[in-house]
Amino acid sequence: MRIRRRLVLYAAGVATAGMALFAILLTSLLGRGVLDEQDQLLGRLAADTVAEVERLGPEALAGARPLPELDLATTSEPFVAVYDEGGVGMYSTGRLGGAIPRVPAAVSVEALETGTSAATIPAGAAEFRVQARRWTSGEQRGVVVAGRTTAFVEQQQNGVRFFLWFSAVVTIIAVVIVSWLVIGRALRPLRTLAATADEIGRTGDVTRRLPVAGTRDEVGTLTTSFNGMLERLAATQEQLEDSLAAQRRFVADASHELRTPLTTIRTNAEFLRDRPQAAAADRSAAIDDVAAESERLSRLVDGLLTLARADAGNRPTTEILDLRPILEDVATRAGRRGRPVTFESDGAAIVRGDRDSLTRLAWILVDNALKHGAGDVELRLASTGDRATLTVDDRGSGIPEGAEERVFERFYRGDRARGGDGVGLGLAIARTIAEGHGGTIRAERRPEGGARMMVELPLLRGAGPPA
């Protein structure tokens, strides 16, 4: 059963139970109230009649007949009857079967003894509620009885019951109609949500959005949450598409890069196999080519493994270390290659990282400056705020304009003037290492000529130099 019907039935059930309980309680209270009111009315009527009998005397009632007399078998009006001490009727405003109605002796005796009595008595096919009062006139005494058929009370109660149950039926119908309309309006965003979800599942279009609800209830919150989920799904889908596109390019570039050294190695191997009598110089050249391409292939595979591990989320074990001695060692060893490499630092730079990875990062930047630049290579370390900044400058031809970001792409070697025997993975690995340590890397063109690579890493404040 749909939730709308369940909620409407629930509301109708609650309304029905509430109206039934209200009707039962009200009719019960009303019945008691009507009985009490009738007893009070009959008591006053009997007391007034007693006063009249005592004032006029019982002889004034002898043979008197009121006009008109009430037929107690058909009327619901109250009547008054006067009886002597023996219970003989002396006067009555109503007749039952042509005679003064008889009152049980117990009622008369109780009234004579205590002065008052009340009872419900049968009289033919009907019942009467009576209030009896004692009268006294000289040596005589008797009982005045005021009564009324109980059918009057039942008629009033039946009228009230009919009104209550009719009102209950109308109220329940109104509750059902209003609940159906209100719940349908409240559930409209849920139907839209279900339709949108089905549409997205069928088409895969996560750019769809639900209309913003104007309420701050649970449905409005659900609409906002669903739209937020769609936005996250869209962002995730876009990231996955970008990642897949990058992987395709990576595989294509890797295949291309691997093909060249493998082709060279195979060609030289076939030359050495097919021409055992070739000149020694040719054989030596072929062996040198194989060795060079094997070394290049080794560097390429090592770089690919490094990037693959980073893409898979593998992170090396980190420790607290000082960047300054790492960079000093790199500058000293790189300076032995024949080009000056200077190092400057304004003090210790304590970071959390992997020593091997950060050493490799420094070597990549210095090696890139040595291969593609000219003149001295300047290596500087500075601490500003909560960041440690590593800068590597060269004085070569600089980075091609507009290529400041592309130089960090995998296999990018667009600047032939800065070309060499590299495989185009060094700066991509450098960016992976920097970002893996919570830092950033960027490339700039120096105004005075040459390239500048800048790496920023987060400092560990309050940490002393590692032991």
CSV table of C-alpha atoms in Angstrom, one decimal:
chain,number,residue,atom,x,y,z
A,1,MET,CA,0.0,0.0,0.0
A,2,ARG,CA,1.3,3.4,-0.9
A,3,ILE,CA,2.4,5.7,1.9
A,4,ARG,CA,-0.2,8.3,1.0
A,5,ARG,CA,-3.0,5.8,1.6
A,6,ARG,CA,-1.4,4.5,4.8
A,7,LEU,CA,-1.1,8.0,6.2
A,8,VAL,CA,-4.7,8.9,5.3
A,9,LEU,CA,-6.0,5.7,6.9
A,10,TYR,CA,-3.9,6.4,10.0
A,11,ALA,CA,-5.4,9.9,10.2
A,12,ALA,CA,-8.9,8.6,9.7
A,13,GLY,CA,-8.4,5.9,12.3
A,14,VAL,CA,-7.1,8.5,14.8
A,15,ALA,CA,-10.0,10.8,14.1
A,16,THR,CA,-12.5,8.0,14.3
A,17,ALA,CA,-11.1,6.8,17.7
A,18,GLY,CA,-11.0,10.4,19.0
A,19,MET,CA,-14.6,11.2,17.9
A,20,ALA,CA,-15.9,7.9,19.3
A,21,LEU,CA,-14.3,8.5,22.7
A,22,PHE,CA,-15.6,12.0,22.7
A,23,ALA,CA,-19.1,10.9,21.8
A,24,ILE,CA,-19.2,8.2,24.5
A,25,LEU,CA,-17.9,10.5,27.2
A,26,LEU,CA,-20.2,13.4,26.1
A,27,THR,CA,-23.4,11.2,26.0
A,28,SER,CA,-22.5,9.7,29.3
A,29,LEU,CA,-22.0,13.1,30.9
A,30,LEU,CA,-25.0,14.5,29.2
A,31,GLY,CA,-27.2,11.6,30.3
A,32,ARG,CA,-26.2,12.2,33.9
A,33,GLY,CA,-26.7,15.9,33.5
A,34,VAL,CA,-30.2,15.5,32.0
A,35,LEU,CA,-31.2,13.1,34.8
A,36,ASP,CA,-30.0,15.5,37.5
A,37,GLU,CA,-31.7,18.4,35.8
A,38,GLN,CA,-35.0,16.5,35.6
A,39,ASP,CA,-34.7,15.4,39.2
A,40,GLN,CA,-34.2,19.1,40.2
A,41,LEU,CA,-37.2,20.2,38.1
A,42,LEU,CA,-39.4,17.5,39.5
A,43,GLY,CA,-38.2,18.3,43.1
A,44,ARG,CA,-39.1,21.9,42.7
A,45,LEU,CA,-42.5,21.1,41.2
A,46,ALA,CA,-43.3,18.7,44.0
A,47,ALA,CA,-42.1,21.3,46.7
A,48,ASP,CA,-44.3,24.0,45.1
A,49,THR,CA,-47.3,21.6,45.1
A,50,VAL,CA,-46.7,20.7,48.7
A,51,ALA,CA,-46.7,24.4,49.6
A,52,GLU,CA,-50.0,24.9,47.7
A,53,VAL,CA,-51.6,21.9,49.4
A,54,GLU,CA,-50.6,23.0,52.8
A,55,ARG,CA,-51.9,26.5,52.1
A,56,LEU,CA,-55.3,25.5,50.7
A,57,GLY,CA,-55.7,22.3,52.6
A,58,PRO,CA,-56.4,18.9,51.1
A,59,GLU,CA,-60.1,19.4,51.1
A,60,ALA,CA,-59.7,22.0,48.2
A,61,LEU,CA,-58.4,19.2,46.0
A,62,ALA,CA,-61.2,16.8,46.6
A,63,GLY,CA,-62.9,16.1,43.3
A,64,ALA,CA,-60.9,18.8,41.4
A,65,ARG,CA,-59.8,17.9,37.9
A,66,PRO,CA,-57.3,20.0,36.0
A,67,LEU,CA,-58.1,21.2,32.5
A,68,PRO,CA,-56.7,19.8,30.3
A,69,GLU,CA,-55.7,16.5,31.8
A,70,LEU,CA,-52.5,14.9,30.5
A,71,ASP,CA,-52.6,11.5,29.0
A,72,LEU,CA,-49.4,10.0,30.6
A,73,ALA,CA,-49.3,7.2,28.1
A,74,THR,CA,-48.6,9.6,25.3
A,75,THR,CA,-47.2,12.8,26.7
A,76,SER,CA,-43.7,13.6,27.9
A,77,GLU,CA,-44.8,16.6,30.0
A,78,PRO,CA,-44.3,16.4,33.8
A,79,PHE,CA,-47.4,15.7,36.1
A,80,VAL,CA,-48.2,16.2,39.7
A,81,ALA,CA,-50.3,13.8,41.9
A,82,VAL,CA,-51.4,14.2,45.5
A,83,TYR,CA,-51.9,11.2,47.8
A,84,ASP,CA,-53.2,10.8,51.3
A,85,GLU,CA,-51.3,8.9,54.0
A,86,GLY,CA,-52.8,5.6,52.8
A,87,GLY,CA,-51.6,6.1,49.3
A,88,VAL,CA,-55.1,6.9,47.9
A,89,GLY,CA,-54.9,9.4,45.0
A,90,MET,CA,-56.6,12.7,45.8
A,91,TYR,CA,-55.6,14.8,42.8
A,92,SER,CA,-53.5,14.5,39.6
A,93,THR,CA,-52.7,16.6,36.6
A,94,GLY,CA,-52.4,13.5,34.5
A,95,ARG,CA,-54.2,10.1,34.0
A,96,LEU,CA,-52.9,6.8,33.1
A,97,GLY,CA,-55.6,4.5,31.7
A,98,GLY,CA,-58.2,7.0,32.9
A,99,ALA,CA,-57.0,6.8,36.6
A,100,ILE,CA,-54.6,8.6,38.8
A,101,PRO,CA,-51.3,6.7,38.4
A,102,ARG,CA,-50.4,4.4,41.3
A,103,VAL,CA,-47.2,5.0,43.3
A,104,PRO,CA,-45.4,2.0,45.0
A,105,ALA,CA,-45.9,1.9,48.7
A,106,ALA,CA,-42.2,2.0,49.3
A,107,VAL,CA,-41.9,5.4,47.7
A,108,SER,CA,-44.8,6.8,49.8
A,109,VAL,CA,-43.5,5.2,53.0
A,110,GLU,CA,-40.0,6.6,52.5
A,111,ALA,CA,-41.4,10.1,51.7
A,112,LEU,CA,-43.6,10.0,54.8
A,113,GLU,CA,-40.8,9.0,57.0
A,114,THR,CA,-37.9,11.1,55.7
A,115,GLY,CA,-39.8,13.9,53.9
A,116,THR,CA,-38.5,13.1,50.4
A,117,SER,CA,-38.0,10.1,48.1
A,118,ALA,CA,-37.0,9.5,44.5
A,119,ALA,CA,-37.4,6.5,42.2
A,120,THR,CA,-37.9,5.2,38.7
A,121,ILE,CA,-41.2,3.3,38.6
A,122,PRO,CA,-42.9,1.2,36.0
A,123,ALA,CA,-46.3,2.2,34.9
A,124,GLY,CA,-47.9,0.1,32.2
A,125,ALA,CA,-45.6,0.0,29.1
A,126,ALA,CA,-43.7,3.0,30.3
A,127,GLU,CA,-41.4,4.1,33.1
A,128,PHE,CA,-41.6,7.3,35.1
A,129,ARG,CA,-39.0,9.2,37.1
A,130,VAL,CA,-40.7,10.5,40.3
A,131,GLN,CA,-39.8,12.8,43.1
A,132,ALA,CA,-42.0,12.5,46.3
A,133,ARG,CA,-42.4,15.1,49.0
A,134,ARG,CA,-44.4,14.8,52.3
A,135,TRP,CA,-47.2,17.3,53.0
A,136,THR,CA,-48.8,18.0,56.3
A,137,SER,CA,-52.1,19.9,57.0
A,138,GLY,CA,-53.3,19.8,60.6
A,139,GLU,CA,-53.7,16.2,61.6
A,140,GLN,CA,-53.6,15.1,58.0
A,141,ARG,CA,-50.6,14.2,56.0
A,142,GLY,CA,-49.8,12.6,52.7
A,143,VAL,CA,-47.4,12.6,49.7
A,144,VAL,CA,-47.0,14.8,46.7
A,145,VAL,CA,-45.5,13.1,43.7
A,146,ALA,CA,-44.0,14.9,40.6
A,147,GLY,CA,-43.1,12.7,37.8
A,148,ARG,CA,-42.2,12.5,34.1
A,149,THR,CA,-41.8,9.7,31.6
A,150,THR,CA,-38.2,8.5,31.1
A,151,ALA,CA,-38.8,8.6,27.4
A,152,PHE,CA,-38.1,12.3,27.5
A,153,VAL,CA,-34.6,11.8,28.7
A,154,GLU,CA,-34.1,9.0,26.1
A,155,GLN,CA,-35.4,11.3,23.3
A,156,GLN,CA,-32.9,14.0,24.3
A,157,GLN,CA,-30.0,11.5,24.5
A,158,ASN,CA,-30.9,10.0,21.2
A,159,GLY,CA,-31.0,13.5,19.6
A,160,VAL,CA,-27.6,14.3,21.0
A,161,ARG,CA,-26.2,10.9,19.9
A,162,PHE,CA,-27.5,11.4,16.4
A,163,PHE,CA,-25.9,14.9,16.2
A,164,LEU,CA,-22.6,13.5,17.6
A,165,TRP,CA,-22.4,10.6,15.2
A,166,PHE,CA,-23.5,12.7,12.2
A,167,SER,CA,-20.9,15.2,13.1
A,168,ALA,CA,-18.3,12.4,13.5
A,169,VAL,CA,-19.1,11.0,10.1
A,170,VAL,CA,-18.8,14.5,8.5
A,171,THR,CA,-15.6,15.2,10.4
A,172,ILE,CA,-14.0,11.9,9.4
A,173,ILE,CA,-14.9,12.5,5.8
A,174,ALA,CA,-13.4,16.0,6.0
A,175,VAL,CA,-10.2,14.5,7.7
A,176,VAL,CA,-9.9,12.0,4.9
A,177,ILE,CA,-10.3,14.6,2.2
A,178,VAL,CA,-8.0,17.2,3.8
A,179,SER,CA,-5.4,14.5,4.7
A,180,TRP,CA,-5.4,13.2,1.2
A,181,LEU,CA,-4.8,16.6,-0.3
A,182,VAL,CA,-2.3,17.8,2.3
A,183,ILE,CA,-0.3,14.5,2.3
A,184,GLY,CA,-0.3,14.5,-1.5
A,185,ARG,CA,1.1,18.0,-1.6
A,186,ALA,CA,3.7,17.1,1.1
A,187,LEU,CA,4.7,13.9,-0.8
A,188,ARG,CA,5.0,15.7,-4.2
A,189,PRO,CA,8.7,16.3,-3.8
A,190,LEU,CA,9.2,12.7,-3.0
A,191,ARG,CA,7.5,11.6,-6.2
A,192,THR,CA,9.7,14.1,-8.0
A,193,LEU,CA,12.7,12.7,-6.2
A,194,ALA,CA,11.8,9.1,-7.3
A,195,ALA,CA,11.1,10.2,-10.9
A,196,THR,CA,14.4,12.1,-11.0
A,197,ALA,CA,16.3,9.1,-9.5
A,198,ASP,CA,14.7,6.8,-12.1
A,199,GLU,CA,15.6,9.2,-14.9
A,200,ILE,CA,19.2,9.5,-13.7
A,201,GLY,CA,19.4,5.7,-13.4
A,202,ARG,CA,18.1,5.3,-16.9
A,203,THR,CA,20.1,8.0,-18.6
A,204,GLY,CA,23.2,8.3,-16.3
A,205,ASP,CA,22.8,12.1,-16.4
A,206,VAL,CA,23.8,13.3,-12.9
A,207,THR,CA,23.5,17.0,-13.9
A,208,ARG,CA,19.7,16.8,-13.2
A,209,ARG,CA,18.6,18.6,-10.1
A,210,LEU,CA,15.4,18.7,-8.0
A,211,PRO,CA,13.6,22.0,-7.7
A,212,VAL,CA,14.5,23.7,-4.5
A,213,ALA,CA,11.8,23.2,-1.8
A,214,GLY,CA,10.5,26.4,-0.2
A,215,THR,CA,10.0,24.7,3.2
A,216,ARG,CA,12.4,23.8,6.0
A,217,ASP,CA,10.9,20.5,6.9
A,218,GLU,CA,12.2,17.0,6.4
A,219,VAL,CA,11.2,17.0,2.7
A,220,GLY,CA,13.1,20.2,2.1
A,221,THR,CA,16.1,18.8,3.9
A,222,LEU,CA,15.9,15.6,1.8
A,223,THR,CA,15.7,17.7,-1.4
A,224,THR,CA,18.8,19.6,-0.4
A,225,SER,CA,20.6,16.5,0.5
A,226,PHE,CA,19.7,14.7,-2.7
A,227,ASN,CA,20.9,17.7,-4.8
A,228,GLY,CA,24.1,17.8,-2.8
A,229,MET,CA,24.6,14.1,-3.5
A,230,LEU,CA,24.0,14.6,-7.2
A,231,GLU,CA,26.6,17.4,-7.2
A,232,ARG,CA,29.1,15.1,-5.5
A,233,LEU,CA,28.3,12.4,-7.9
A,234,ALA,CA,28.8,14.7,-10.8
A,235,ALA,CA,32.1,15.9,-9.4
A,236,THR,CA,33.2,12.3,-8.9
A,237,GLN,CA,32.1,11.3,-12.3
A,238,GLU,CA,34.0,14.2,-13.8
A,239,GLN,CA,37.1,13.2,-11.8
A,240,LEU,CA,36.7,9.7,-13.0
A,241,GLU,CA,36.4,10.7,-16.6
A,242,ASP,CA,39.5,13.0,-16.2
A,243,SER,CA,41.3,10.2,-14.5
A,244,LEU,CA,40.4,7.7,-17.2
A,245,ALA,CA,41.4,10.2,-19.9
A,246,ALA,CA,44.7,10.8,-18.1
A,247,GLN,CA,45.3,7.0,-17.8
A,248,ARG,CA,44.6,6.6,-21.5
A,249,ARG,CA,47.1,9.3,-22.3
A,250,PHE,CA,49.6,7.9,-19.9
A,251,VAL,CA,49.3,4.4,-21.3
A,252,ALA,CA,49.6,5.8,-24.9
A,253,ASP,CA,52.6,7.9,-24.0
A,254,ALA,CA,54.2,5.1,-22.0
A,255,SER,CA,53.7,2.7,-24.9
A,256,HIS,CA,55.3,5.2,-27.3
A,257,GLU,CA,58.2,5.9,-24.9
A,258,LEU,CA,58.8,2.2,-24.3
A,259,ARG,CA,58.7,1.4,-28.0
A,260,THR,CA,61.7,3.6,-28.9
A,261,PRO,CA,64.3,2.1,-26.5
A,262,LEU,CA,62.9,-1.4,-27.2
A,263,THR,CA,63.1,-0.9,-30.9
A,264,THR,CA,66.7,0.4,-30.6
A,265,ILE,CA,67.7,-2.5,-28.4
A,266,ARG,CA,66.1,-5.1,-30.7
A,267,THR,CA,67.7,-3.5,-33.8
A,268,ASN,CA,71.2,-3.5,-32.3
A,269,ALA,CA,70.7,-7.0,-31.0
A,270,GLU,CA,69.7,-8.3,-34.4
A,271,PHE,CA,72.7,-6.5,-35.9
A,272,LEU,CA,75.0,-8.2,-33.5
A,273,ARG,CA,73.4,-11.5,-34.1
A,274,ASP,CA,73.2,-11.3,-37.9
A,275,ARG,CA,76.7,-9.7,-38.4
A,276,PRO,CA,79.2,-11.5,-36.3
A,277,GLN,CA,82.0,-10.4,-38.6
A,278,ALA,CA,81.0,-6.7,-38.4
A,279,ALA,CA,83.8,-4.1,-37.8
A,280,ALA,CA,84.8,-3.8,-34.2
A,281,ALA,CA,83.8,-0.1,-34.2
A,282,ASP,CA,80.3,-0.9,-35.4
A,283,ARG,CA,79.9,-3.7,-32.9
A,284,SER,CA,81.1,-1.4,-30.1
A,285,ALA,CA,78.7,1.3,-31.2
A,286,ALA,CA,75.8,-1.2,-31.2
A,287,ILE,CA,76.7,-2.3,-27.7
A,288,ASP,CA,76.9,1.3,-26.5
A,289,ASP,CA,73.4,2.0,-28.0
A,290,VAL,CA,72.0,-1.1,-26.2
A,291,ALA,CA,73.5,0.0,-22.9
A,292,ALA,CA,72.3,3.6,-23.3
A,293,GLU,CA,68.8,2.5,-24.3
A,294,SER,CA,68.7,-0.1,-21.5
A,295,GLU,CA,69.7,2.6,-19.0
A,296,ARG,CA,67.0,4.9,-20.4
A,297,LEU,CA,64.5,2.1,-20.3
A,298,SER,CA,65.4,1.4,-16.7
A,299,ARG,CA,64.9,5.1,-15.8
A,300,LEU,CA,61.6,5.1,-17.6
A,301,VAL,CA,60.3,1.9,-15.9
A,302,ASP,CA,61.4,3.3,-12.5
A,303,GLY,CA,59.6,6.5,-13.1
A,304,LEU,CA,56.5,4.7,-14.2
A,305,LEU,CA,56.5,2.5,-11.1
A,306,THR,CA,56.9,5.6,-8.9
A,307,LEU,CA,54.0,7.3,-10.5
A,308,ALA,CA,51.9,4.2,-10.4
A,309,ARG,CA,52.5,3.7,-6.7
A,310,ALA,CA,51.5,7.4,-6.1
A,311,ASP,CA,48.4,7.0,-8.2
A,312,ALA,CA,47.5,3.9,-6.1
A,313,GLY,CA,47.7,5.9,-2.9
A,314,ASN,CA,50.8,4.4,-1.5
A,315,ARG,CA,52.6,6.7,0.9
A,316,PRO,CA,56.1,6.2,2.2
A,317,THR,CA,56.8,6.1,5.9
A,318,THR,CA,57.5,9.7,7.2
A,319,GLU,CA,59.7,11.1,9.9
A,320,ILE,CA,60.6,14.5,11.3
A,321,LEU,CA,63.7,15.7,9.4
A,322,ASP,CA,65.6,18.9,8.5
A,323,LEU,CA,65.7,19.8,4.8
A,324,ARG,CA,68.9,21.8,5.1
A,325,PRO,CA,71.4,18.9,5.3
A,326,ILE,CA,69.6,17.0,2.5
A,327,LEU,CA,69.8,20.0,0.2
A,328,GLU,CA,73.5,20.7,1.1
A,329,ASP,CA,74.4,17.1,0.2
A,330,VAL,CA,72.6,17.3,-3.1
A,331,ALA,CA,74.2,20.6,-4.0
A,332,THR,CA,77.7,19.3,-3.1
A,333,ARG,CA,77.3,16.1,-5.1
A,334,ALA,CA,75.7,17.8,-8.1
A,335,GLY,CA,78.5,20.4,-8.2
A,336,ARG,CA,81.0,17.7,-9.0
A,337,ARG,CA,79.5,17.3,-12.4
A,338,GLY,CA,81.4,20.3,-13.8
A,339,ARG,CA,78.8,23.0,-13.3
A,340,PRO,CA,78.7,25.1,-10.1
A,341,VAL,CA,75.8,24.4,-7.8
A,342,THR,CA,75.5,26.9,-4.9
A,343,PHE,CA,73.3,26.5,-1.9
A,344,GLU,CA,71.9,29.1,0.5
A,345,SER,CA,69.8,28.7,3.6
A,346,ASP,CA,68.4,31.0,6.3
A,347,GLY,CA,68.4,28.2,8.9
A,348,ALA,CA,66.9,24.8,9.6
A,349,ALA,CA,63.6,23.8,8.0
A,350,ILE,CA,61.9,21.0,10.0
A,351,VAL,CA,59.3,19.1,8.1
A,352,ARG,CA,57.6,15.7,8.2
A,353,GLY,CA,58.4,13.5,5.2
A,354,ASP,CA,60.3,10.7,3.6
A,355,ARG,CA,64.0,11.3,3.4
A,356,ASP,CA,64.5,9.3,0.2
A,357,SER,CA,61.5,11.0,-1.6
A,358,LEU,CA,62.6,14.5,-0.6
A,359,THR,CA,66.2,13.7,-1.7
A,360,ARG,CA,64.8,12.5,-5.0
A,361,LEU,CA,62.7,15.7,-5.4
A,362,ALA,CA,65.8,17.9,-4.9
A,363,TRP,CA,67.9,15.8,-7.3
A,364,ILE,CA,65.1,16.0,-10.0
A,365,LEU,CA,65.0,19.8,-9.8
A,366,VAL,CA,68.8,20.2,-9.8
A,367,ASP,CA,69.3,17.6,-12.5
A,368,ASN,CA,66.6,19.3,-14.6
A,369,ALA,CA,68.5,22.7,-14.2
A,370,LEU,CA,71.8,21.1,-15.1
A,371,LYS,CA,70.5,19.3,-18.2
A,372,HIS,CA,68.2,22.0,-19.6
A,373,GLY,CA,69.7,25.2,-18.3
A,374,ALA,CA,73.0,27.0,-18.5
A,375,GLY,CA,75.4,28.8,-16.1
A,376,ASP,CA,75.4,28.3,-12.4
A,377,VAL,CA,72.6,26.6,-10.6
A,378,GLU,CA,71.4,28.3,-7.5
A,379,LEU,CA,69.7,26.2,-4.7
A,380,ARG,CA,68.0,28.2,-1.9
A,381,LEU,CA,66.0,27.2,1.2
A,382,ALA,CA,63.9,29.8,3.1
A,383,SER,CA,61.3,29.5,5.8
A,384,THR,CA,58.4,32.0,5.8
A,385,GLY,CA,55.5,31.7,8.1
A,386,ASP,CA,54.4,28.0,8.2
A,387,ARG,CA,56.0,27.1,4.9
A,388,ALA,CA,59.5,26.0,3.8
A,389,THR,CA,60.4,27.2,0.3
A,390,LEU,CA,62.9,25.4,-1.9
A,391,THR,CA,64.0,27.4,-5.0
A,392,VAL,CA,66.2,26.1,-7.9
A,393,ASP,CA,67.3,28.7,-10.5
A,394,ASP,CA,69.2,28.3,-13.8
A,395,ARG,CA,70.3,30.7,-16.5
A,396,GLY,CA,69.3,28.8,-19.6
A,397,SER,CA,66.7,29.5,-22.2
A,398,GLY,CA,63.9,29.4,-19.7
A,399,ILE,CA,60.5,27.8,-19.9
A,400,PRO,CA,58.4,28.3,-23.1
A,401,GLU,CA,55.8,30.9,-22.5
A,402,GLY,CA,52.5,29.3,-21.5
A,403,ALA,CA,54.1,26.0,-20.6
A,404,GLU,CA,54.5,26.7,-16.9
A,405,GLU,CA,52.0,24.0,-16.0
A,406,ARG,CA,52.5,21.7,-18.9
A,407,VAL,CA,56.1,21.0,-17.9
A,408,PHE,CA,54.7,18.9,-15.0
A,409,GLU,CA,52.7,16.7,-17.3
A,410,ARG,CA,53.9,13.2,-17.9
A,411,PHE,CA,56.1,12.7,-20.9
A,412,TYR,CA,56.0,16.4,-21.7
A,413,ARG,CA,59.1,17.5,-23.7
A,414,GLY,CA,57.8,20.4,-25.7
A,415,ASP,CA,60.9,22.6,-25.5
A,416,ARG,CA,63.4,21.2,-27.9
A,417,ALA,CA,66.0,23.8,-26.9
A,418,ARG,CA,65.8,22.4,-23.4
A,419,GLY,CA,65.6,18.8,-24.6
A,420,GLY,CA,67.9,16.0,-23.9
A,421,ASP,CA,67.9,12.3,-23.2
A,422,GLY,CA,65.3,12.5,-20.5
A,423,VAL,CA,62.0,10.6,-20.6
A,424,GLY,CA,59.7,13.5,-19.5
A,425,LEU,CA,58.7,12.0,-16.1
A,426,GLY,CA,61.1,13.9,-13.8
A,427,LEU,CA,59.0,17.0,-13.1
A,428,ALA,CA,55.8,14.8,-12.9
A,429,ILE,CA,57.5,12.7,-10.2
A,430,ALA,CA,58.6,15.9,-8.5
A,431,ARG,CA,55.0,17.2,-8.4
A,432,THR,CA,53.8,13.8,-7.0
A,433,ILE,CA,56.4,13.9,-4.2
A,434,ALA,CA,55.6,17.6,-3.3
A,435,GLU,CA,51.8,17.0,-3.2
A,436,GLY,CA,52.3,13.8,-1.3
A,437,HIS,CA,54.0,15.8,1.4
A,438,GLY,CA,51.2,18.4,1.5
A,439,GLY,CA,53.1,20.9,-0.5
A,440,THR,CA,53.0,22.6,-3.9
A,441,ILE,CA,55.4,23.0,-6.9
A,442,ARG,CA,55.4,25.6,-9.7
A,443,ALA,CA,57.6,26.7,-12.5
A,444,GLU,CA,58.3,30.4,-13.5
A,445,ARG,CA,60.2,32.3,-16.1
A,446,ARG,CA,63.0,34.4,-14.6
A,447,PRO,CA,62.9,38.0,-15.8
A,448,GLU,CA,66.7,37.9,-16.2
A,449,GLY,CA,66.5,34.7,-18.2
A,450,GLY,CA,66.4,31.0,-17.2
A,451,ALA,CA,63.9,28.9,-15.3
A,452,ARG,CA,62.9,28.8,-11.7
A,453,MET,CA,61.3,25.9,-9.8
A,454,MET,CA,59.7,26.5,-6.5
A,455,VAL,CA,58.6,24.0,-3.9
A,456,GLU,CA,56.7,24.9,-0.8
A,457,LEU,CA,56.3,22.3,2.1
A,458,PRO,CA,54.5,22.7,5.4
A,459,LEU,CA,56.9,23.4,8.4
A,460,LEU,CA,56.5,21.6,11.7
A,461,ARG,CA,56.3,24.5,14.2
A,462,GLY,CA,57.6,23.8,17.7
A,463,ALA,CA,59.6,20.8,16.6
A,464,GLY,CA,63.4,21.0,17.2
A,465,PRO,CA,66.0,19.6,14.8
A,466,PRO,CA,65.9,15.8,14.6
A,467,ALA,CA,68.5,14.0,16.6
